[in-house]
Short mmCIF file of C-alpha atoms and ligand atoms in Angstrom, two decimals:
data_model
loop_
_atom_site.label_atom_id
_atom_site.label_comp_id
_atom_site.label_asym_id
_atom_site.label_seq_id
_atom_site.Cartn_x
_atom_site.Cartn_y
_atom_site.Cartn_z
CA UNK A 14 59.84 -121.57 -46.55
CA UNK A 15 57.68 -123.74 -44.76
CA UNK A 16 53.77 -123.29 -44.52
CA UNK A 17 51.08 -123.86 -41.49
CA UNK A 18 48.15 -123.81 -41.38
CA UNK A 19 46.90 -123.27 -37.33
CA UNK A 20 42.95 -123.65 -36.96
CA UNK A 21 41.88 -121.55 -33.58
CA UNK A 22 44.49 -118.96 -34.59
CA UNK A 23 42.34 -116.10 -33.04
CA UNK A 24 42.36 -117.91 -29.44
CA UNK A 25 45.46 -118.04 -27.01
CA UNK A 26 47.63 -120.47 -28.27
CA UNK A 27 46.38 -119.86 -31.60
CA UNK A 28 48.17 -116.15 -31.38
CA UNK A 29 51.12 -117.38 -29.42
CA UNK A 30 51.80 -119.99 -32.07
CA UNK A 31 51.38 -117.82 -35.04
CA UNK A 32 54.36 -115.78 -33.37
CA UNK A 33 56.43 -118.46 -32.88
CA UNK A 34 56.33 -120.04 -36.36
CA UNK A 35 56.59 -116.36 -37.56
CA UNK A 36 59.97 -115.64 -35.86
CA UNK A 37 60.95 -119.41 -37.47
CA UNK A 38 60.55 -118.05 -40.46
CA UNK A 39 57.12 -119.77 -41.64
CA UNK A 40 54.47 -118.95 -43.98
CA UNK A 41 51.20 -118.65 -41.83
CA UNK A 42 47.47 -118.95 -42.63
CA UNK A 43 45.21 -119.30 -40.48
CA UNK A 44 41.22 -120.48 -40.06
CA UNK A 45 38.80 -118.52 -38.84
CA UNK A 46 34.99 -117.81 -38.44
CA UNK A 47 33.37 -115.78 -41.24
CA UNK A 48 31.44 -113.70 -38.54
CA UNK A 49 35.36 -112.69 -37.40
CA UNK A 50 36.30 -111.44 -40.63
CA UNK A 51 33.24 -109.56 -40.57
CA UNK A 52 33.97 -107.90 -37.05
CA UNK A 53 38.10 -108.10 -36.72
CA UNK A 54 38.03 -104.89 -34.69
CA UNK A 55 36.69 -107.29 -31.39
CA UNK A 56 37.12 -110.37 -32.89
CA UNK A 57 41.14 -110.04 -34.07
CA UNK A 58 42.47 -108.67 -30.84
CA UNK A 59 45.31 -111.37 -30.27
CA UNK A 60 46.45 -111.15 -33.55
CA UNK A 61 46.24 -107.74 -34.62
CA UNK A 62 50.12 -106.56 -34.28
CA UNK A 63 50.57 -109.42 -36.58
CA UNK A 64 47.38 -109.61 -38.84
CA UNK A 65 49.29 -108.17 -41.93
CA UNK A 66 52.10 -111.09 -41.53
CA UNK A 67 49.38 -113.89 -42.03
CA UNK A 68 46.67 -115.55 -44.37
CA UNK A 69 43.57 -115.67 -43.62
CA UNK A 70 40.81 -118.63 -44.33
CA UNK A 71 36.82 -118.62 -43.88
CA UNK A 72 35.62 -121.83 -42.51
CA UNK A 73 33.87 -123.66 -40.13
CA UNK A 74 34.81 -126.41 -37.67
CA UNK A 75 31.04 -127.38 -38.42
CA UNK A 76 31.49 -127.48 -42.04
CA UNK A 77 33.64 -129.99 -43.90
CA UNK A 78 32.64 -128.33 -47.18
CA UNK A 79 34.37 -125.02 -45.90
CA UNK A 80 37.53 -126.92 -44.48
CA UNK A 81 37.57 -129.01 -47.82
CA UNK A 82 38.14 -126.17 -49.22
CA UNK A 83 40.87 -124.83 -48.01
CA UNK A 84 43.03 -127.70 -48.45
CA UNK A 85 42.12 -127.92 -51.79
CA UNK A 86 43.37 -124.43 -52.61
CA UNK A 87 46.60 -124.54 -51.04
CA UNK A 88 49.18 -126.87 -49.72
CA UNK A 89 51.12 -126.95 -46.33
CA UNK A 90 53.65 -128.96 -44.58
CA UNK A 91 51.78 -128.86 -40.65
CA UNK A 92 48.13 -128.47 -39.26
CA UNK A 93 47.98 -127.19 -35.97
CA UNK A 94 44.47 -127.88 -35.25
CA UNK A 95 43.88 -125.70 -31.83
CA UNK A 96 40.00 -124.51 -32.86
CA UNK A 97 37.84 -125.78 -30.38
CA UNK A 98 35.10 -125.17 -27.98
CA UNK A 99 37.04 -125.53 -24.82
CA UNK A 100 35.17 -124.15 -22.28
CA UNK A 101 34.62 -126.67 -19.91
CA UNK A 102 31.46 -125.33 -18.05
CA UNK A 103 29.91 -124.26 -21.20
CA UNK A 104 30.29 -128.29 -22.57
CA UNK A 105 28.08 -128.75 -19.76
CA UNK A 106 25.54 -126.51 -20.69
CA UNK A 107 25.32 -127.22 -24.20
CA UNK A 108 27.48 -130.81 -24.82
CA UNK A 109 26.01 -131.57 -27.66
CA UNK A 110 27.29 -128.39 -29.54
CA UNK A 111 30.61 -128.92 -28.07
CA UNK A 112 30.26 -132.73 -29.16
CA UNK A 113 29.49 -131.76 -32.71
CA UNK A 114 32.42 -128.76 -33.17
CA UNK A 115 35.07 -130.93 -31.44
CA UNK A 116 34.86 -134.15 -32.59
CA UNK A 117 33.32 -133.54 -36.24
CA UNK A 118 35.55 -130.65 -36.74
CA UNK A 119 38.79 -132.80 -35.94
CA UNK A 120 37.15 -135.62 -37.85
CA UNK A 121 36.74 -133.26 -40.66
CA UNK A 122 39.87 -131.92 -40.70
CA UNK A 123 41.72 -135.08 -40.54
CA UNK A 124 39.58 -136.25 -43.36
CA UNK A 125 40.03 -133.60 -45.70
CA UNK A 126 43.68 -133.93 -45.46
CA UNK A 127 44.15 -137.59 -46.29
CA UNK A 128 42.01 -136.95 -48.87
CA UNK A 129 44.06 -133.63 -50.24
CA UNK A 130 47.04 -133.47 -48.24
CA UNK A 131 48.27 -137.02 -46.77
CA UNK A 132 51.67 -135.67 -46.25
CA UNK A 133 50.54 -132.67 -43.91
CA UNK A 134 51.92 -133.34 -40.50
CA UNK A 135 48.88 -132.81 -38.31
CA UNK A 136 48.98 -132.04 -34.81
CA UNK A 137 45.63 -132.76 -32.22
CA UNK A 138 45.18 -130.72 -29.30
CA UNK A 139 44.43 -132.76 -26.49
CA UNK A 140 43.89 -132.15 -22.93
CA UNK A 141 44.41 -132.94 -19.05
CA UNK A 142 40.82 -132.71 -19.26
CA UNK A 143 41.12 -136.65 -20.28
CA UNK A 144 41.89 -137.90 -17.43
CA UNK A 145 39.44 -136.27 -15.60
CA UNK A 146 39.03 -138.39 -12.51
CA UNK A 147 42.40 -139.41 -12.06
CA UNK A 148 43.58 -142.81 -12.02
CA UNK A 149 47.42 -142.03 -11.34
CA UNK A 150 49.17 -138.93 -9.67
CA UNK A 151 50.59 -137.54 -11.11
CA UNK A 152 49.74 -138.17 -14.88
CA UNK A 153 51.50 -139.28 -18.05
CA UNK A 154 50.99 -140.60 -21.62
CA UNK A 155 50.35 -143.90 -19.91
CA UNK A 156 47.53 -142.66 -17.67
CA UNK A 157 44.16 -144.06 -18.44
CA UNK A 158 41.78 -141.81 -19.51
CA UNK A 159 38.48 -141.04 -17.66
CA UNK A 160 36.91 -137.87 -18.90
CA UNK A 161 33.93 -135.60 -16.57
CA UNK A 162 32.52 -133.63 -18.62
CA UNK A 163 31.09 -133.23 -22.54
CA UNK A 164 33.84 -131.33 -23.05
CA UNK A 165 36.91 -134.31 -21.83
CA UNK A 166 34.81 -137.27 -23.42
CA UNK A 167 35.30 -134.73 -26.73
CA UNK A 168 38.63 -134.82 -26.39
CA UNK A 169 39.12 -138.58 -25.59
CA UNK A 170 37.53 -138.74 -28.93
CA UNK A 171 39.71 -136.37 -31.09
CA UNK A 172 42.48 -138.19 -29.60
CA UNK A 173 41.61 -141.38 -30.45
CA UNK A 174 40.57 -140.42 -34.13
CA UNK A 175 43.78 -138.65 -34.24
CA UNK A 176 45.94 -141.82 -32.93
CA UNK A 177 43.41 -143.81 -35.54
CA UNK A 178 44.18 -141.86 -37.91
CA UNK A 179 48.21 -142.21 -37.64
CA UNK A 180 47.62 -146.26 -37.24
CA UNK A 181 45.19 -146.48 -40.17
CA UNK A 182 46.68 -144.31 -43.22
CA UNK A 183 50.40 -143.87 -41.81
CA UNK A 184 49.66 -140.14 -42.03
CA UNK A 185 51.95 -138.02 -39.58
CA UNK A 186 49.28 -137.17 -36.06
CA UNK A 187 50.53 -135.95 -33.25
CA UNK A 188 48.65 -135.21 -30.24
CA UNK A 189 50.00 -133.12 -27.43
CA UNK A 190 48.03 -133.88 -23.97
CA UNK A 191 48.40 -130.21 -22.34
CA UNK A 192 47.51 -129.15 -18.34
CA UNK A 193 46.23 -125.73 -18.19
CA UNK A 194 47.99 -123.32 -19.59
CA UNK A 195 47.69 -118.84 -19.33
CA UNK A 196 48.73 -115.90 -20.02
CA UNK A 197 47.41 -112.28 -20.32
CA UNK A 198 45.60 -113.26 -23.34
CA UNK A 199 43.14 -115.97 -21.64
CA UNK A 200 39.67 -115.85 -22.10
CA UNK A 201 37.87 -114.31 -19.00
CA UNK A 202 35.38 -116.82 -18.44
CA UNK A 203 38.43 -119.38 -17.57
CA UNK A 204 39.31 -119.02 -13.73
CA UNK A 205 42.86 -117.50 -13.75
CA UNK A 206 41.78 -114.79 -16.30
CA UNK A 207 38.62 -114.01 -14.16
CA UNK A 208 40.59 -113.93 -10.93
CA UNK A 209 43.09 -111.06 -12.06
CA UNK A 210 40.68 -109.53 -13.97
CA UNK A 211 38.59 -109.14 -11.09
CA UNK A 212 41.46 -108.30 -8.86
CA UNK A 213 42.32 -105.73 -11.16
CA UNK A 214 39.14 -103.76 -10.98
CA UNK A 215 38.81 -104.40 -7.41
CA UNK A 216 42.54 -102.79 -7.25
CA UNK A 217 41.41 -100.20 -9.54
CA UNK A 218 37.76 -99.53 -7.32
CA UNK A 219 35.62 -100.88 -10.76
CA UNK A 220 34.90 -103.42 -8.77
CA UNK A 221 33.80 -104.45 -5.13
CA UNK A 222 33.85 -108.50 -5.14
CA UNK A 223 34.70 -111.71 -6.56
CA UNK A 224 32.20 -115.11 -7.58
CA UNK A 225 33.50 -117.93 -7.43
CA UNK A 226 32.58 -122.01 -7.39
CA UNK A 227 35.20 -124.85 -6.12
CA UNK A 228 38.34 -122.96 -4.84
CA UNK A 229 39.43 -126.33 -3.93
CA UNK A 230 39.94 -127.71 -7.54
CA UNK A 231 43.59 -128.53 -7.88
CA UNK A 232 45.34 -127.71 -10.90
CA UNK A 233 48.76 -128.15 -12.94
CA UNK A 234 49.26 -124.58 -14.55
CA UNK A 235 51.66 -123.07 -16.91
CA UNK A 236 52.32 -120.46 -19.25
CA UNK A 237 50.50 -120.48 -22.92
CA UNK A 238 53.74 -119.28 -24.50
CA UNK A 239 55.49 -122.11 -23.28
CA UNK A 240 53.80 -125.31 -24.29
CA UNK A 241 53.08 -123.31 -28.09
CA UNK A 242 56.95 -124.10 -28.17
CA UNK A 243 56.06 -127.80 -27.54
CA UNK A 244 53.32 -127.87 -29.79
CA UNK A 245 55.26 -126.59 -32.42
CA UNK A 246 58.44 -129.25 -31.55
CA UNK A 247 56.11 -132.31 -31.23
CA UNK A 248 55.47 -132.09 -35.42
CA UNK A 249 59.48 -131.64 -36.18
CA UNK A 250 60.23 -135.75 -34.67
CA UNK A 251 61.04 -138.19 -36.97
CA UNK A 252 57.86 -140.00 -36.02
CA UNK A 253 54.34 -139.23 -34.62
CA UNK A 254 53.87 -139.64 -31.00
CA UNK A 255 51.96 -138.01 -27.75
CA UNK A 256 53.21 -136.01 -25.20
CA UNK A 257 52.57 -134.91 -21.68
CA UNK A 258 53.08 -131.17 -21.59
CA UNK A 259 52.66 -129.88 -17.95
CA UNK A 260 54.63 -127.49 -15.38
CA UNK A 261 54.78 -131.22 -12.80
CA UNK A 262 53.32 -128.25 -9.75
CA UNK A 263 49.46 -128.37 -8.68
CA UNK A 264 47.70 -125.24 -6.77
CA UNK A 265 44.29 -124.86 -6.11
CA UNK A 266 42.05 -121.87 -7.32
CA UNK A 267 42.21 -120.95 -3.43
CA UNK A 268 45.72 -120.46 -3.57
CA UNK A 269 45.80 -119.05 -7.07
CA UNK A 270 43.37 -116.54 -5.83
CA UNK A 271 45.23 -115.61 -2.64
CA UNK A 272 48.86 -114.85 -4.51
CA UNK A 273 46.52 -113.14 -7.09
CA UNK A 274 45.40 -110.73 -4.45
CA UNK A 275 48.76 -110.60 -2.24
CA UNK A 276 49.99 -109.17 -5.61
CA UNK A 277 48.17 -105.43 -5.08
CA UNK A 278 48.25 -105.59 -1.41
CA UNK A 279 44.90 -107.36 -0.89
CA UNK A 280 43.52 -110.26 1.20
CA UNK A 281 41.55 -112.26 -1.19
CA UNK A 282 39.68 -113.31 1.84
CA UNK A 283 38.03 -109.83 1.88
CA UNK A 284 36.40 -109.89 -1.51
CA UNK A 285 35.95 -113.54 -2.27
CA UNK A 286 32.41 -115.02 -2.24
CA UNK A 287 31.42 -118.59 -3.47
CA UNK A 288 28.22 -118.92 -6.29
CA UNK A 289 27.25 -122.49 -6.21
CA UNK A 290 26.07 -122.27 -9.66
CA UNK A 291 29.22 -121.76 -10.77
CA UNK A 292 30.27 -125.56 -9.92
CA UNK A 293 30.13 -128.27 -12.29
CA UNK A 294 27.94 -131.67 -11.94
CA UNK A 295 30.94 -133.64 -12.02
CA UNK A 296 34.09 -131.86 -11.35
CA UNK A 297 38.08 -132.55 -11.94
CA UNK A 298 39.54 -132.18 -8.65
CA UNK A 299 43.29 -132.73 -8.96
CA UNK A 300 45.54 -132.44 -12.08
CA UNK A 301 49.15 -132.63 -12.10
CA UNK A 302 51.20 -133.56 -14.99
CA UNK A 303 54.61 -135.65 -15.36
CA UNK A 304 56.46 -134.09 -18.92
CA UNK A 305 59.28 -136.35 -18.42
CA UNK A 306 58.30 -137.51 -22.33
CA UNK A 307 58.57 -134.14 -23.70
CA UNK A 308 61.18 -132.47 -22.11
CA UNK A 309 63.61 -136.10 -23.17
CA UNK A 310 62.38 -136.35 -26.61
CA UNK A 311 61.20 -132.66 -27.64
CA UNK A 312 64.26 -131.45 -25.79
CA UNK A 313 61.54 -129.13 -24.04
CA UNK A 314 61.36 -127.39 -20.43
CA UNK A 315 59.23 -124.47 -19.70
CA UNK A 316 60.65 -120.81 -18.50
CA UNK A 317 58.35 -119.02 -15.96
CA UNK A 318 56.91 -120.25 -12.65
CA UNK A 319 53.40 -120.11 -11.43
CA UNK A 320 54.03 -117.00 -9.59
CA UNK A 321 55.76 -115.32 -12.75
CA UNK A 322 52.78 -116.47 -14.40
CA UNK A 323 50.43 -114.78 -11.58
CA UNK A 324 52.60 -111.27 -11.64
CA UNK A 325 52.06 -111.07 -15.33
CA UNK A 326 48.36 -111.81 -15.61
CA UNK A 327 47.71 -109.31 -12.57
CA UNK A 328 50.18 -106.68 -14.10
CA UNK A 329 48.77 -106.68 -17.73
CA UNK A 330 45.05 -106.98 -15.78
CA UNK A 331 46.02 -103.59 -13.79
CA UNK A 332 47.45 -102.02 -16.59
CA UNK A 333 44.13 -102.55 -18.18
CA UNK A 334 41.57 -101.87 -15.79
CA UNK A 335 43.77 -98.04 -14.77
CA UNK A 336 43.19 -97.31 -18.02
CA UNK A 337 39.66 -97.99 -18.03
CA UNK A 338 39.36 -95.95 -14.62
CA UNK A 339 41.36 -93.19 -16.06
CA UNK A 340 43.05 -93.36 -12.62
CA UNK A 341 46.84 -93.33 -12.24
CA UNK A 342 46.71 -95.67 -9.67
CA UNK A 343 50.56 -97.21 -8.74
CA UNK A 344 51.14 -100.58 -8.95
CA UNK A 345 52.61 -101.92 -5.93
P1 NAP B 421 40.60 -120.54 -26.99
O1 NAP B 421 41.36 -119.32 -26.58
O2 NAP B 421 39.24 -120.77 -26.46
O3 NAP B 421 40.56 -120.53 -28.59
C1 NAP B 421 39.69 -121.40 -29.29
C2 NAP B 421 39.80 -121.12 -30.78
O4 NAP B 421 38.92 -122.01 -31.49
C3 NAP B 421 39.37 -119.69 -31.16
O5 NAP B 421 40.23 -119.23 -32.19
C4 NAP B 421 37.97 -119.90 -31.71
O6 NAP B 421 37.57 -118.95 -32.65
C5 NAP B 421 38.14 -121.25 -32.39
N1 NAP B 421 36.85 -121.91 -32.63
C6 NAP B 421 35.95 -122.30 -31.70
N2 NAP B 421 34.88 -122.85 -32.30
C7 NAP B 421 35.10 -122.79 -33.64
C8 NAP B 421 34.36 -123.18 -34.78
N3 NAP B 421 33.17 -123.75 -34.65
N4 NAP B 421 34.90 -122.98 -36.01
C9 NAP B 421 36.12 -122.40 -36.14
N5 NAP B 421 36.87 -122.00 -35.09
C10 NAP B 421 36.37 -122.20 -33.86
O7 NAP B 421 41.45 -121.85 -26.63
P2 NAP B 421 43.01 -122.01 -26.27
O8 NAP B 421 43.18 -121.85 -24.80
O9 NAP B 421 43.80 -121.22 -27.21
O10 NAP B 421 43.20 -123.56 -26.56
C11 NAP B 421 43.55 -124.03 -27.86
C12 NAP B 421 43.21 -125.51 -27.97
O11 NAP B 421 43.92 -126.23 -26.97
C13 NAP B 421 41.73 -125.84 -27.75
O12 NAP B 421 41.43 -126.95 -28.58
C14 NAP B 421 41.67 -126.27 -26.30
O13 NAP B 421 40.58 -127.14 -26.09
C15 NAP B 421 43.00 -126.96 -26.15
N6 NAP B 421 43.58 -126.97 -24.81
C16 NAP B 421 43.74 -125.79 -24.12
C17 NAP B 421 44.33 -125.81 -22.87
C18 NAP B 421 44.53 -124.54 -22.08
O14 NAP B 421 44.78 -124.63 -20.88
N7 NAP B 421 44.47 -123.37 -22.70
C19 NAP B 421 44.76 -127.03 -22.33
C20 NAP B 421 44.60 -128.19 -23.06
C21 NAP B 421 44.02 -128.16 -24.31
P3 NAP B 421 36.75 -117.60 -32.24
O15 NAP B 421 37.82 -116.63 -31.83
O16 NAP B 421 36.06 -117.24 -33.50
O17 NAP B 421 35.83 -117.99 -31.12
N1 GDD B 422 35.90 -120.99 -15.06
C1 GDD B 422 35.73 -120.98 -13.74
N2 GDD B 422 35.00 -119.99 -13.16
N3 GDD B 422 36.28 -121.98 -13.01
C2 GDD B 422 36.12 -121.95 -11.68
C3 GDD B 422 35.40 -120.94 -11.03
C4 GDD B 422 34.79 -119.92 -11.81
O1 GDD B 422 34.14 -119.01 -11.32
N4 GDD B 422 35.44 -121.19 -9.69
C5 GDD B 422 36.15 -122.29 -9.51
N5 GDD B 422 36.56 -122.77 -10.72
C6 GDD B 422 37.34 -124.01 -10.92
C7 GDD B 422 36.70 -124.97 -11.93
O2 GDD B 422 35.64 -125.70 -11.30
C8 GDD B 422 37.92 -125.83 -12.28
O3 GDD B 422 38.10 -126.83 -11.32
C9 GDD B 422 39.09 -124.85 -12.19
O4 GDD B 422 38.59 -123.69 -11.51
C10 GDD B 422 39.65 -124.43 -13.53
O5 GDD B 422 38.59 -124.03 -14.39
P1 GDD B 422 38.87 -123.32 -15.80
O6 GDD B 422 39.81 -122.19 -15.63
O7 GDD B 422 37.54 -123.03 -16.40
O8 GDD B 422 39.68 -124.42 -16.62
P2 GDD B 422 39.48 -125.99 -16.79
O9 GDD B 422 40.56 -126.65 -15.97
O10 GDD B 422 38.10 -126.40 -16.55
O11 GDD B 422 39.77 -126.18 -18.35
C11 GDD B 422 40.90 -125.55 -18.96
O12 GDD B 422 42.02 -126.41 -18.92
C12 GDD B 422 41.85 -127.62 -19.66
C13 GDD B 422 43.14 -128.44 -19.48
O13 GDD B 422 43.06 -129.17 -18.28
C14 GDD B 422 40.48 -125.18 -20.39
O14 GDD B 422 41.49 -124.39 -20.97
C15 GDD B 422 40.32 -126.43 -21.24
O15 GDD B 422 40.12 -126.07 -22.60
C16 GDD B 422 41.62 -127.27 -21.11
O16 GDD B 422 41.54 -128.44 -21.90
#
C-alpha cells in the first residue's frame, strides 16, 4: 500500500485529493495546524466524512522543527505539498506573512525530505498566479513568468526551489502550474465562492446585495476535483516535470456573476454593486491556460464545463442558505 503525505489537507484540494488517493487505495496522513486539532468541529469540515480513514500530523508551515518531525517518524512514497496562504488579496495586505509561510514552508519541506526522505516524490503547487501580467495568450510551461502580487512572486519562488531542488539532488519535484480551480468547497473570500454564496442568500431573502471590485478580471476556471486527478498523475511519470493544468476557456467575474444569477431567475444587474476597496494595487487581468502538456503526457482532460461548475456551486450554495432560512424555497 502506498503512503502520502498531502500538507493543506483541510483546504479544497487538500480534501479532494485525500479522496482520490483514498479510492486508489493509499495510506493517507495528512498536516495540519495544531489550533485545528484543537477546534475540528469548524476547522475539519472538508474532511470530516473521511477523518476516521486518515492520519493526522501537528505542524507548521512556519516551523521546520515541526515538519522535521514528521518525516522523521514515518516514511512515504509522495508529498503533496498544497498548504499555503493563497489568498491573493490577503498577500497584499500582509506579504510578508505570506512570503514567510510560502516560500520557507516549501523550503522547509523540501529540506527535511532530502535530509530524511530523498526518495519521496514531492509535488509543488504552483500557480497561474505566475504569470501574472501575461506575456503570451494563452499560457504554457514555456510562458515567462511575471508575478503581481506577494502572493505570485511566492510562488515564482517555490517553483524555482522546487525545479532547484530536482536539478541539484536528483530528488523526484514536480510542480503542477494550475488556473483557478472550484467547487462547493471554496473558501468564501475567493470570488466564485462569494458570488453563489451571495446569490444564494439573495435567492433565499438573507440577503439584499452583492460587493464586488474588478468584474472585468478575466479568468481560466475549472473544477477542484478535476486538476486533484492531475496532481495526483503528475508524481506517477517516470521523470519529474511541470505541467499546465487549465480548462483552455477565460470568463470574466462579470460573466461569472451574470450565469451565477440567471441560475435562480435573477438579473445580477439588480443586486450587483462595485467596492473599490476590494481591487488590488496591481491586478491580473487575463488568464487562460494551454494543458496541451498534461492532457499528452498525464493522459489527463477535465469532465465538467464552466457552467456545470456554476450550477453546482449555486445548487450546493442554495441548498445551504434554505436551510439556514428554514424556508422551503424551490430551486428553479
Ligand atoms: P485553501 O483551500 O486555501 O487551503 C490551504 C491549505 O493550507 C489549508 O489546509 C490551510 O490550513 C493550509 N495552511 C495555510 N497556512 C498554513 C500554515 N502556516 N501551516 C500549515 N498549513 C497551512 O487552498 P486550495 O484552493 O486548496 O489550494 C491548494 C494549493 O494550491 C495552495 O498552495 C494554493 O496556493 C494552490 N493553488 C490553488 C489554486 C486554486 O484555484 N484553488 C490554483 C493554483 C494554485 P487551515 O485549514 O488550517 O487554514
Ligand atoms: N476575491 C475576490 N473578491 N475577487 C474579486 C472580487 C471580490 O470581491 N471582485 C472582483 N474580484 C476579482 C479579483 O480581482 C480577481 O481578478 C478575480 O476576481 C479572481 O479572484 P479570486 O477568486 O480571489 O482568485 P485569484 O485569481 O486571485 O486567485 C486564485 O487563483 C489562483 C490561480 O490563478 C487563488 O485560488 C490562488 O490561490 C490561485 O493560485
Amino acid at each position: 500500500m502506498k503512503r502520502a503525505l498531502i500538507t493543506g489537507i483541510t483546504g479544497q484540494d487538500g480534501s479532494y485529493l485525500a479522496e482520490h488517493l483514498l479510492d486508489l487505495g493509499y495510506e493517507v496522513h495528512g498536516l495540519v495546524r495544531r489550533v485545528a486539532l484543537e477546534d475540528p468541529a469548524r476547522r475539519f469540515t472538508r474532511i470530516e466524512h473521511i477523518l476516521d480513514r486518515l492520519t493526522l500530523h501537528p505542524a507548521s508551515l512556519e516551523s521546520y522543527p515541526s515538519i522535521f518531525h514528521i518525516f522523521s517518524k514515518n516514511k512515504f512514497d509522495e508529498c503533496y505539498h498544497l498548504a499555503a496562504q493563497s489568498f491573493v488579496a490577503e498577500s497584499f495586505a500582509d506579504g510578508f506573512s505570506t512570503m514567510n509561510t510560502n516560500i520557507n514552508g516549501t523550503h522547509y519541506v523540501l529540506a527535511a525530505l532530502r535530509e530524511l526522505s530523498p526518495d519521496c516524490r514531492f509535488y509543488f503547487a504552483g500557480s497561474s498566479e505566475m504569470f501574472g501580467k501575461v506575456h503570451e495568450v494563452p499560457q504554457n510551461e514555456n510562458t515567462s513568468f511575471h508575478p503581481r502580487s506577494p502572493y505570485g512572486i511566492s510562488k515564482v519562488a517555490g517553483f524555482d526551489l522546487t525545479r532547484n531542488y530536482r536539478e541539484a539532488y536528483g530528488m523526484y519535484c514536480a510542480s503542477g502550474i494550475l488556473f483557478n480551480h472550484e467547487s462547493p468547497r471554496r473558501g468564501y473570500e475567493f470570488v466564485t465562492r462569494k458570488i453563489t454564496s451571495t446569490v444564494a442568500r439573495i435567492k433565499t431573502g438573507l440577503a439584499t446585495e452583492l460587493y464586488l471590485g474588478n468584474l472585468d478580471a478575466k479568468r481560466d476556471w475549472g473544477h477542484a476535483a478535476d486538476y486533484v486527478r492531475a496532481i495526483y498523475l503528475m508524481l506517477q511519470q517516470p521523470e519529474p516535470d511541470d505541467y499546465v493544468v487549465a480548462s483552455g476557456e477565460t470568463h470574466s467575474v462579470r460573466e461569472f456573476c451574470e450565469l451565477a444569477f440567471a441560475e435562480v431567475g435573477l438579473n445580477y444587474l439588480d443586486y450587483v454593486k462595485i467596492d473599490p476597496k476590494l481591487q488590488r494595487p496591481s491586478e491580473v487581468e487575463l488568464l487562460i491556460g494551454n494543458a496541451t502538456k498534461a492532457k499528452s503526457k498525464l493522459g489527463w482532460n477535465p469532465t465538467r464545463t464552466f457552467l456545470d461548475l456554476i450550477k453546482e456551486m449555486v445548487q450546493s450554495d442554495l441548498e445551504a442558505a434554505m436551510q439556514e432560512s428554514g424556508r422551503q424555497a424551490s430551486y428553479q
